[in-house]
mmCIF file of C-alpha atoms in Angstrom:
data_model
loop_
_atom_site.group_PDB
_atom_site.id
_atom_site.type_symbol
_atom_site.label_atom_id
_atom_site.label_comp_id
_atom_site.label_asym_id
_atom_site.label_seq_id
_atom_site.Cartn_x
_atom_site.Cartn_y
_atom_site.Cartn_z
ATOM 1 C CA MET A 8 0.002 -0.293 -0.298
ATOM 2 C CA LYS A 9 1.321 3.007 -0.922
ATOM 3 C CA PHE A 10 0.789 6.627 1.705
ATOM 4 C CA ILE A 11 0.320 10.362 0.516
ATOM 5 C CA THR A 12 0.793 12.008 4.326
ATOM 6 C CA LEU A 13 -0.231 15.783 4.453
ATOM 7 C CA GLU A 14 0.704 17.008 8.184
ATOM 8 C CA GLU A 15 4.342 16.460 7.156
ATOM 9 C CA HIS A 16 6.630 19.507 8.320
ATOM 10 C CA TRP A 17 9.178 21.200 7.449
ATOM 11 C CA GLU A 18 11.420 24.910 7.516
ATOM 12 C CA SER A 19 14.196 26.920 5.722
ATOM 13 C CA GLU A 20 17.089 28.063 7.485
ATOM 14 C CA ARG A 21 17.173 31.270 5.699
ATOM 15 C CA VAL A 22 13.642 32.473 6.314
ATOM 16 C CA ASN A 23 14.190 30.853 10.331
ATOM 17 C CA ALA A 24 17.460 32.998 10.334
ATOM 18 C CA ALA A 25 15.204 36.056 8.083
ATOM 19 C CA ALA A 26 12.542 35.315 10.937
ATOM 20 C CA LYS A 27 14.094 35.286 14.507
ATOM 21 C CA PRO A 28 14.674 38.644 15.246
ATOM 22 C CA TYR A 29 10.636 38.624 14.808
ATOM 23 C CA LEU A 30 10.343 36.334 16.655
ATOM 24 C CA PRO A 31 7.860 37.050 20.466
ATOM 25 C CA ALA A 32 10.288 35.281 23.165
ATOM 26 C CA PRO A 33 8.907 31.952 24.489
ATOM 27 C CA VAL A 34 7.389 31.912 27.236
ATOM 28 C CA ASN A 35 8.417 30.485 30.772
ATOM 29 C CA PRO A 36 5.739 28.657 32.690
ATOM 30 C CA HIS A 37 8.122 27.766 35.473
ATOM 31 C CA LYS A 38 6.263 28.879 38.818
ATOM 32 C CA ASN A 39 8.166 26.343 41.256
ATOM 33 C CA PRO A 40 11.199 26.815 42.275
ATOM 34 C CA ALA A 41 11.772 23.227 43.792
ATOM 35 C CA ASP A 42 9.969 21.674 40.143
ATOM 36 C CA HIS A 43 12.714 21.162 36.865
ATOM 37 C CA SER A 44 11.232 19.011 35.283
ATOM 38 C CA ILE A 45 10.557 20.896 32.046
ATOM 39 C CA ALA A 46 14.533 21.948 32.072
ATOM 40 C CA GLU A 47 15.341 17.625 32.439
ATOM 41 C CA PHE A 48 12.782 17.195 30.289
ATOM 42 C CA VAL A 49 14.831 19.173 27.478
ATOM 43 C CA ALA A 50 17.590 18.127 28.502
ATOM 44 C CA LYS A 51 16.695 13.949 28.399
ATOM 45 C CA SER A 52 14.912 14.877 24.536
ATOM 46 C CA LYS A 53 17.243 17.739 22.550
ATOM 47 C CA LYS A 54 17.062 16.251 18.393
ATOM 48 C CA ASP A 55 18.452 16.181 15.686
ATOM 49 C CA ASN A 56 16.766 19.301 13.878
ATOM 50 C CA THR A 57 18.730 17.954 10.368
ATOM 51 C CA GLU A 58 15.072 16.379 9.792
ATOM 52 C CA LEU A 59 13.374 18.934 9.552
ATOM 53 C CA THR A 60 15.348 21.154 7.764
ATOM 54 C CA SER A 61 16.001 19.195 4.836
ATOM 55 C CA VAL A 62 13.925 17.529 2.291
ATOM 56 C CA GLY A 63 16.903 15.420 1.713
ATOM 57 C CA THR A 64 18.384 11.778 2.029
ATOM 58 C CA LYS A 65 16.761 10.751 6.674
ATOM 59 C CA ARG A 66 13.717 11.765 5.171
ATOM 60 C CA LEU A 67 13.624 10.013 2.064
ATOM 61 C CA ALA A 68 14.306 6.899 4.085
ATOM 62 C CA PHE A 69 11.581 7.810 6.216
ATOM 63 C CA MET A 70 9.540 7.881 3.595
ATOM 64 C CA ASP A 71 11.093 4.579 1.565
ATOM 65 C CA ALA A 72 10.314 2.765 4.825
ATOM 66 C CA ASN A 73 6.882 3.972 5.606
ATOM 67 C CA HIS A 74 5.594 3.241 1.714
ATOM 68 C CA ILE A 75 5.497 6.916 1.165
ATOM 69 C CA GLN A 76 4.585 8.234 -2.130
ATOM 70 C CA ARG A 77 4.595 10.874 -1.051
ATOM 71 C CA GLN A 78 4.777 14.092 1.365
ATOM 72 C CA ILE A 79 2.921 16.962 1.176
ATOM 73 C CA LEU A 80 5.070 19.635 3.536
ATOM 74 C CA GLY A 81 4.319 22.456 5.608
ATOM 75 C CA TYR A 82 5.821 24.719 7.721
ATOM 76 C CA GLY A 83 6.966 23.370 11.388
ATOM 77 C CA ASP A 84 6.839 25.805 14.397
ATOM 78 C CA ASN A 85 8.865 28.032 13.652
ATOM 79 C CA SER A 86 6.051 29.392 10.763
ATOM 80 C CA PRO A 87 5.940 33.395 10.405
ATOM 81 C CA GLN A 88 2.809 33.374 10.547
ATOM 82 C CA ASN A 89 1.760 35.669 12.455
ATOM 83 C CA LEU A 90 4.623 37.928 12.383
ATOM 84 C CA ASP A 91 3.455 41.706 12.385
ATOM 85 C CA PRO A 92 2.550 41.578 8.820
ATOM 86 C CA LYS A 93 5.106 44.761 7.580
ATOM 87 C CA VAL A 94 7.823 40.808 8.537
ATOM 88 C CA ALA A 95 5.190 38.453 7.592
ATOM 89 C CA ILE A 96 4.452 39.367 4.151
ATOM 90 C CA PRO A 97 8.039 38.829 2.938
ATOM 91 C CA LEU A 98 9.190 36.387 4.663
ATOM 92 C CA THR A 99 6.163 34.544 4.156
ATOM 93 C CA GLN A 100 6.920 34.701 0.390
ATOM 94 C CA MET A 101 10.010 33.603 1.740
ATOM 95 C CA ALA A 102 8.875 30.667 3.159
ATOM 96 C CA ASN A 103 6.596 29.056 -0.378
ATOM 97 C CA ASP A 104 9.462 30.156 -2.642
ATOM 98 C CA ASP A 105 12.054 28.037 -0.759
ATOM 99 C CA SER A 106 9.716 25.119 -0.211
ATOM 100 C CA ALA A 107 8.920 25.700 -3.771
ATOM 101 C CA ALA A 108 12.728 25.473 -4.766
ATOM 102 C CA ALA A 109 12.337 22.016 -2.440
ATOM 103 C CA ILE A 110 9.894 19.712 -3.299
ATOM 104 C CA ALA A 111 11.859 20.867 -6.915
ATOM 105 C CA THR A 112 14.251 18.903 -6.078
ATOM 106 C CA GLN A 113 12.234 15.481 -6.066
ATOM 107 C CA PRO A 114 9.225 16.566 -7.486
ATOM 108 C CA ASP A 115 7.357 13.430 -7.618
ATOM 109 C CA ARG A 116 7.985 12.694 -4.206
ATOM 110 C CA PHE A 117 6.561 16.052 -2.398
ATOM 111 C CA GLY A 118 3.845 19.193 -2.479
ATOM 112 C CA GLY A 119 3.495 21.413 -0.716
ATOM 113 C CA TRP A 120 0.686 24.047 1.954
ATOM 114 C CA ALA A 121 1.641 27.373 1.870
ATOM 115 C CA VAL A 122 2.691 29.498 4.669
ATOM 116 C CA LEU A 123 0.459 32.565 4.759
ATOM 117 C CA PRO A 124 0.998 36.594 6.357
ATOM 118 C CA VAL A 125 -2.785 36.481 7.824
ATOM 119 C CA GLY A 126 -2.102 39.724 9.901
ATOM 120 C CA ASP A 127 -3.556 41.183 6.157
ATOM 121 C CA PRO A 128 -5.986 39.183 5.625
ATOM 122 C CA GLN A 129 -5.550 40.497 2.302
ATOM 123 C CA ALA A 130 -2.103 40.153 1.310
ATOM 124 C CA ALA A 131 -2.557 36.246 2.876
ATOM 125 C CA ALA A 132 -4.863 36.321 -0.426
ATOM 126 C CA THR A 133 -2.300 37.356 -2.881
ATOM 127 C CA GLU A 134 0.362 35.300 -1.577
ATOM 128 C CA LEU A 135 -2.375 32.287 -1.382
ATOM 129 C CA GLU A 136 -3.323 32.692 -4.956
ATOM 130 C CA ARG A 137 0.626 33.460 -6.210
ATOM 131 C CA ALA A 138 1.668 29.838 -4.220
ATOM 132 C CA VAL A 139 -0.600 27.902 -5.638
ATOM 133 C CA THR A 140 -0.615 29.380 -9.512
ATOM 134 C CA GLN A 141 3.091 30.371 -9.783
ATOM 135 C CA LYS A 142 4.362 27.830 -6.939
ATOM 136 C CA GLY A 143 1.881 24.877 -7.492
ATOM 137 C CA LEU A 144 1.584 24.174 -4.085
ATOM 138 C CA GLN A 145 -1.739 22.299 -2.725
ATOM 139 C CA GLY A 146 -3.272 25.676 -0.226
ATOM 140 C CA ALA A 147 -2.302 25.965 2.885
ATOM 141 C CA MET A 148 -1.456 25.490 6.120
ATOM 142 C CA ILE A 149 -2.830 27.619 9.142
ATOM 143 C CA HIS A 150 -1.152 27.933 12.638
ATOM 144 C CA GLY A 151 -3.812 28.876 14.953
ATOM 145 C CA CYS A 152 -4.913 32.219 15.068
ATOM 146 C CA TYR A 153 -3.398 35.411 14.959
ATOM 147 C CA ALA A 154 -2.779 38.070 18.090
ATOM 148 C CA GLY A 155 -6.306 36.176 19.701
ATOM 149 C CA ARG A 156 -8.801 36.658 17.273
ATOM 150 C CA PHE A 157 -10.286 33.655 15.857
ATOM 151 C CA PHE A 158 -10.113 32.766 11.694
ATOM 152 C CA ASP A 159 -14.380 33.254 12.430
ATOM 153 C CA ASP A 160 -13.999 36.689 12.324
ATOM 154 C CA PRO A 161 -15.177 38.896 9.142
ATOM 155 C CA PHE A 162 -11.373 40.070 9.028
ATOM 156 C CA TYR A 163 -10.671 37.041 7.454
ATOM 157 C CA GLU A 164 -13.111 36.421 4.368
ATOM 158 C CA SER A 165 -10.965 37.502 2.047
ATOM 159 C CA ILE A 166 -8.753 33.945 3.116
ATOM 160 C CA PHE A 167 -11.111 31.868 3.014
ATOM 161 C CA ALA A 168 -12.735 33.451 0.015
ATOM 162 C CA LYS A 169 -9.637 33.446 -2.193
ATOM 163 C CA ALA A 170 -9.359 29.299 -1.303
ATOM 164 C CA GLU A 171 -13.032 28.145 -2.419
ATOM 165 C CA GLN A 172 -12.134 30.145 -5.968
ATOM 166 C CA LEU A 173 -8.880 28.519 -6.313
ATOM 167 C CA ASP A 174 -10.732 25.008 -5.332
ATOM 168 C CA VAL A 175 -7.614 24.333 -2.486
ATOM 169 C CA PRO A 176 -8.359 23.055 0.709
ATOM 170 C CA LEU A 177 -6.557 24.972 3.693
ATOM 171 C CA TYR A 178 -5.614 23.106 6.667
ATOM 172 C CA PHE A 179 -5.423 23.882 10.327
ATOM 173 C CA HIS A 180 -2.677 23.249 12.945
ATOM 174 C CA PRO A 181 -2.766 23.448 17.139
ATOM 175 C CA ALA A 182 -0.541 26.557 17.766
ATOM 176 C CA ILE A 183 0.767 26.424 21.783
ATOM 177 C CA VAL A 184 -2.669 28.930 23.929
ATOM 178 C CA PRO A 185 -3.107 31.927 25.273
ATOM 179 C CA SER A 186 -1.005 31.640 29.144
ATOM 180 C CA ALA A 187 -4.078 33.134 30.481
ATOM 181 C CA ILE A 188 -5.917 29.404 29.587
ATOM 182 C CA SER A 189 -3.518 27.543 30.344
ATOM 183 C CA GLU A 190 -3.015 28.917 33.836
ATOM 184 C CA TYR A 191 -6.755 28.315 34.193
ATOM 185 C CA TYR A 192 -7.611 24.832 32.665
ATOM 186 C CA TYR A 193 -3.743 22.691 32.848
ATOM 187 C CA GLN A 194 -1.758 23.746 35.672
ATOM 188 C CA GLY A 195 -2.695 22.255 39.252
ATOM 189 C CA ASP A 196 -0.496 21.512 42.456
ATOM 190 C CA SER A 197 -0.903 17.883 41.642
ATOM 191 C CA TRP A 198 1.035 17.615 39.212
ATOM 192 C CA SER A 199 4.909 18.888 37.704
ATOM 193 C CA GLU A 200 4.868 21.585 36.022
ATOM 194 C CA LEU A 201 5.896 19.199 32.862
ATOM 195 C CA THR A 202 2.300 17.815 32.595
ATOM 196 C CA ALA A 203 0.355 21.332 32.755
ATOM 197 C CA PHE A 204 2.724 21.833 29.969
ATOM 198 C CA THR A 205 1.672 18.631 27.969
ATOM 199 C CA PHE A 206 -1.685 19.042 29.462
ATOM 200 C CA ALA A 207 -1.300 22.475 27.674
ATOM 201 C CA GLY A 208 -0.506 21.361 24.066
ATOM 202 C CA ALA A 209 0.102 18.173 22.960
ATOM 203 C CA GLY A 210 -2.139 16.302 25.627
ATOM 204 C CA TRP A 211 -5.176 17.848 24.879
ATOM 205 C CA GLY A 212 -4.237 21.918 25.441
ATOM 206 C CA TRP A 213 -3.566 22.279 21.638
ATOM 207 C CA HIS A 214 -6.328 20.727 19.817
ATOM 208 C CA GLU A 215 -9.441 21.540 22.266
ATOM 209 C CA ASP A 216 -8.275 25.175 21.197
ATOM 210 C CA LEU A 217 -8.707 23.724 16.760
ATOM 211 C CA GLY A 218 -11.604 22.025 17.619
ATOM 212 C CA VAL A 219 -13.564 25.472 18.769
ATOM 213 C CA GLN A 220 -11.535 26.897 16.439
ATOM 214 C CA MET A 221 -13.198 25.292 13.275
ATOM 215 C CA ILE A 222 -16.589 25.198 15.469
ATOM 216 C CA ARG A 223 -16.478 29.368 15.090
ATOM 217 C CA LEU A 224 -16.391 29.214 11.596
ATOM 218 C CA ILE A 225 -19.282 26.499 11.544
ATOM 219 C CA LEU A 226 -21.495 28.572 13.487
ATOM 220 C CA SER A 227 -20.054 31.582 11.206
ATOM 221 C CA GLY A 228 -21.945 30.597 8.752
ATOM 222 C CA LEU A 229 -18.626 30.994 6.937
ATOM 223 C CA PHE A 230 -19.213 27.319 4.677
ATOM 224 C CA ASP A 231 -22.523 29.357 4.085
ATOM 225 C CA ARG A 232 -21.262 31.622 2.201
ATOM 226 C CA HIS A 233 -18.282 30.236 1.106
ATOM 227 C CA PRO A 234 -20.135 25.711 0.581
ATOM 228 C CA ASN A 235 -17.374 24.982 -1.764
ATOM 229 C CA LEU A 236 -14.924 25.472 0.969
ATOM 230 C CA HIS A 237 -12.428 21.885 2.510
ATOM 231 C CA ILE A 238 -10.390 22.229 5.916
ATOM 232 C CA ILE A 239 -8.746 20.002 6.417
ATOM 233 C CA THR A 240 -7.683 19.740 10.380
ATOM 234 C CA GLY A 241 -5.069 16.363 11.774
ATOM 235 C CA HIS A 242 -5.452 14.408 15.248
ATOM 236 C CA TRP A 243 -8.743 12.553 14.635
ATOM 237 C CA GLY A 244 -10.089 16.226 13.798
ATOM 238 C CA GLU A 245 -9.297 17.357 16.611
ATOM 239 C CA MET A 246 -11.955 16.643 19.140
ATOM 240 C CA VAL A 247 -15.109 17.909 16.847
ATOM 241 C CA PRO A 248 -16.203 14.036 15.762
ATOM 242 C CA ASN A 249 -16.402 13.226 19.542
ATOM 243 C CA PHE A 250 -19.740 15.776 20.183
ATOM 244 C CA LEU A 251 -21.543 16.118 16.513
ATOM 245 C CA GLU A 252 -24.542 14.616 17.098
ATOM 246 C CA ARG A 253 -24.383 17.039 20.742
ATOM 247 C CA LEU A 254 -23.106 20.465 18.644
ATOM 248 C CA ASP A 255 -26.932 19.285 16.886
ATOM 249 C CA GLN A 256 -29.314 18.335 19.672
ATOM 250 C CA THR A 257 -28.590 21.450 21.363
ATOM 251 C CA VAL A 258 -26.153 24.616 20.158
ATOM 252 C CA GLY A 259 -27.678 23.535 16.624
ATOM 253 C CA LEU A 260 -31.488 24.841 17.401
ATOM 254 C CA THR A 261 -30.105 28.467 17.949
ATOM 255 C CA VAL A 262 -28.485 28.557 14.879
ATOM 256 C CA ASN A 263 -29.596 30.040 11.379
ATOM 257 C CA LEU A 264 -28.161 28.466 9.636
ATOM 258 C CA GLN A 265 -28.715 26.044 5.769
ATOM 259 C CA ARG A 266 -27.133 22.863 7.101
ATOM 260 C CA SER A 267 -27.594 21.156 10.764
ATOM 261 C CA ILE A 268 -23.507 21.127 12.270
ATOM 262 C CA SER A 269 -22.953 18.024 11.368
ATOM 263 C CA GLN A 270 -23.659 17.565 8.137
ATOM 264 C CA THR A 271 -21.643 21.212 7.625
ATOM 265 C CA TYR A 272 -19.213 18.825 8.755
ATOM 266 C CA ARG A 273 -19.191 16.356 7.408
ATOM 267 C CA ASP A 274 -19.376 18.013 3.493
ATOM 268 C CA ASN A 275 -17.009 20.470 3.899
ATOM 269 C CA PHE A 276 -13.872 18.862 6.114
ATOM 270 C CA TYR A 277 -11.278 16.019 6.190
ATOM 271 C CA ILE A 278 -9.748 14.438 8.792
ATOM 272 C CA THR A 279 -6.111 12.825 8.541
ATOM 273 C CA PRO A 280 -4.685 11.280 11.643
ATOM 274 C CA SER A 281 -2.141 12.833 12.217
ATOM 275 C CA GLY A 282 0.162 9.620 13.481
ATOM 276 C CA MET A 283 -1.739 8.812 15.329
ATOM 277 C CA PHE A 284 -2.561 4.640 14.981
ATOM 278 C CA PHE A 285 -5.920 4.741 17.593
ATOM 279 C CA PRO A 286 -7.948 2.100 15.551
ATOM 280 C CA ALA A 287 -10.897 3.244 17.945
ATOM 281 C CA GLN A 288 -10.083 7.009 17.153
ATOM 282 C CA LEU A 289 -10.438 5.780 13.463
ATOM 283 C CA GLN A 290 -13.811 3.962 14.051
ATOM 284 C CA LEU A 291 -14.507 7.032 15.157
ATOM 285 C CA ALA A 292 -14.979 8.374 12.077
ATOM 286 C CA LEU A 293 -14.940 6.418 9.706
ATOM 287 C CA THR A 294 -18.498 6.736 11.398
ATOM 288 C CA GLU A 295 -18.452 9.600 11.800
ATOM 289 C CA VAL A 296 -17.363 10.944 7.943
ATOM 290 C CA GLY A 297 -17.315 8.750 6.650
ATOM 291 C CA SER A 298 -13.827 6.755 4.363
ATOM 292 C CA TYR A 299 -14.496 9.720 1.471
ATOM 293 C CA HIS A 300 -13.536 12.453 3.907
ATOM 294 C CA LEU A 301 -10.712 10.688 5.330
ATOM 295 C CA MET A 302 -6.882 10.897 4.420
ATOM 296 C CA TYR A 303 -2.927 9.870 6.628
ATOM 297 C CA SER A 304 -0.262 11.209 8.216
ATOM 298 C CA VAL A 305 2.217 10.663 10.176
ATOM 299 C CA ASP A 306 3.387 14.443 11.964
ATOM 300 C CA TYR A 307 6.327 13.722 11.008
ATOM 301 C CA PRO A 308 9.468 14.442 11.457
ATOM 302 C CA TYR A 309 7.835 15.860 15.458
ATOM 303 C CA ASN A 310 6.472 12.045 14.763
ATOM 304 C CA HIS A 311 8.193 8.403 14.196
ATOM 305 C CA PRO A 312 5.172 6.375 14.641
ATOM 306 C CA THR A 313 5.215 2.735 13.981
ATOM 307 C CA GLY A 314 2.554 1.072 12.571
ATOM 308 C CA ALA A 315 2.216 3.645 9.548
ATOM 309 C CA THR A 316 1.629 1.244 6.454
ATOM 310 C CA THR A 317 0.074 -1.842 8.145
ATOM 311 C CA PHE A 318 -2.809 0.094 10.452
ATOM 312 C CA LEU A 319 -5.393 0.515 8.246
ATOM 313 C CA ALA A 320 -5.423 -3.332 6.789
ATOM 314 C CA ASP A 321 -4.511 -4.324 11.154
ATOM 315 C CA ALA A 322 -8.163 -1.754 11.563
ATOM 316 C CA GLY A 323 -9.937 -4.632 8.909
ATOM 317 C CA LEU A 324 -10.644 -2.384 6.427
ATOM 318 C CA SER A 325 -11.336 -3.312 2.488
ATOM 319 C CA ALA A 326 -9.476 -2.279 0.045
ATOM 320 C CA SER A 327 -11.699 0.183 -0.945
ATOM 321 C CA ASP A 328 -12.029 2.155 1.807
ATOM 322 C CA GLN A 329 -7.682 1.639 2.526
ATOM 323 C CA GLU A 330 -6.559 2.636 -0.911
ATOM 324 C CA LYS A 331 -9.492 6.236 -0.064
ATOM 325 C CA ILE A 332 -8.447 6.910 2.906
ATOM 326 C CA ALA A 333 -3.868 6.099 2.249
ATOM 327 C CA TYR A 334 -3.464 8.084 -1.005
ATOM 328 C CA GLY A 335 -6.671 8.381 -3.171
ATOM 329 C CA ASN A 336 -9.039 11.074 -1.307
ATOM 330 C CA ALA A 337 -6.028 13.417 -1.054
ATOM 331 C CA ALA A 338 -4.852 12.544 -4.549
ATOM 332 C CA LYS A 339 -8.514 14.135 -5.612
ATOM 333 C CA LEU A 340 -8.174 17.047 -3.461
ATOM 334 C CA LEU A 341 -5.309 18.148 -4.164
ATOM 335 C CA ARG A 342 -5.606 17.384 -7.692
ATOM 336 C CA LEU A 343 -1.756 14.673 -8.008
ATOM 337 C CA ALA A 344 -0.858 12.773 -10.188
ATOM 338 C CA GLN A 345 -0.322 9.228 -9.845
#
């Protein structure tokens, strides 16, 4: 079985260097002088960054070992997306140029998501069009939200309108939650600062935060205005599929939408696993959105999961469903040659 994976990360060394003076200083969550859990974890988990900034030997070897025909590259955690537009506009252009150049080294093995300067939505729409029509990228990846402003805000309308016009998807990726939320929900006296940091991040908080944002997009009527807009989320839909029926039963009675919340989600959203190869999550996603709206992702190089090549077969899926999820749906949505 071959695979097309859609949440695979890459970064440009020259963009990172140019962005470094403008990036906000890391927030230090250290509050208890006696708790050194975060520092100890960081000291033990230093990683080689070359996998993230290269599309060379290591990446290709990983792909070959996991039967990955093509990776769609999205900018990693150092994305210049949320910088001040005066800085973000030239840096996102540079990032997309560098992404296209990296893809050109192995055009049959790679594709890419554009980085957008979302603080200036019109500039972001213009850059999306350039990245797709001139650089050959497949859509855009958006991290979190900008300056505390969720993407259901009419401020961003031009980005969604352009994506629908170009018929390309937007892949929404989690980001760090605001410190006020982290402190209120995820810190506690009964666990370490490392546990609180992880609870607020990859363990729960990132995903809940992005899931809330996806529901907000639906409630705002975005998909009534743009019925052919396609959104992709990883991590099995960032918790949203778990609650579709309850949303219809409650919030759905209070809004005036052309379709139910659940039907809008099933029509306009696609889901990938992001390397979370958990059979129960797969079965839930199949039940809620069906095999035509599931695709594959590994979250490389942040994640090197085992079982990527056998997960779908081990789950007992039909050959047809395996092919759709592994590569067929992605090839169709992104118009990739097979």
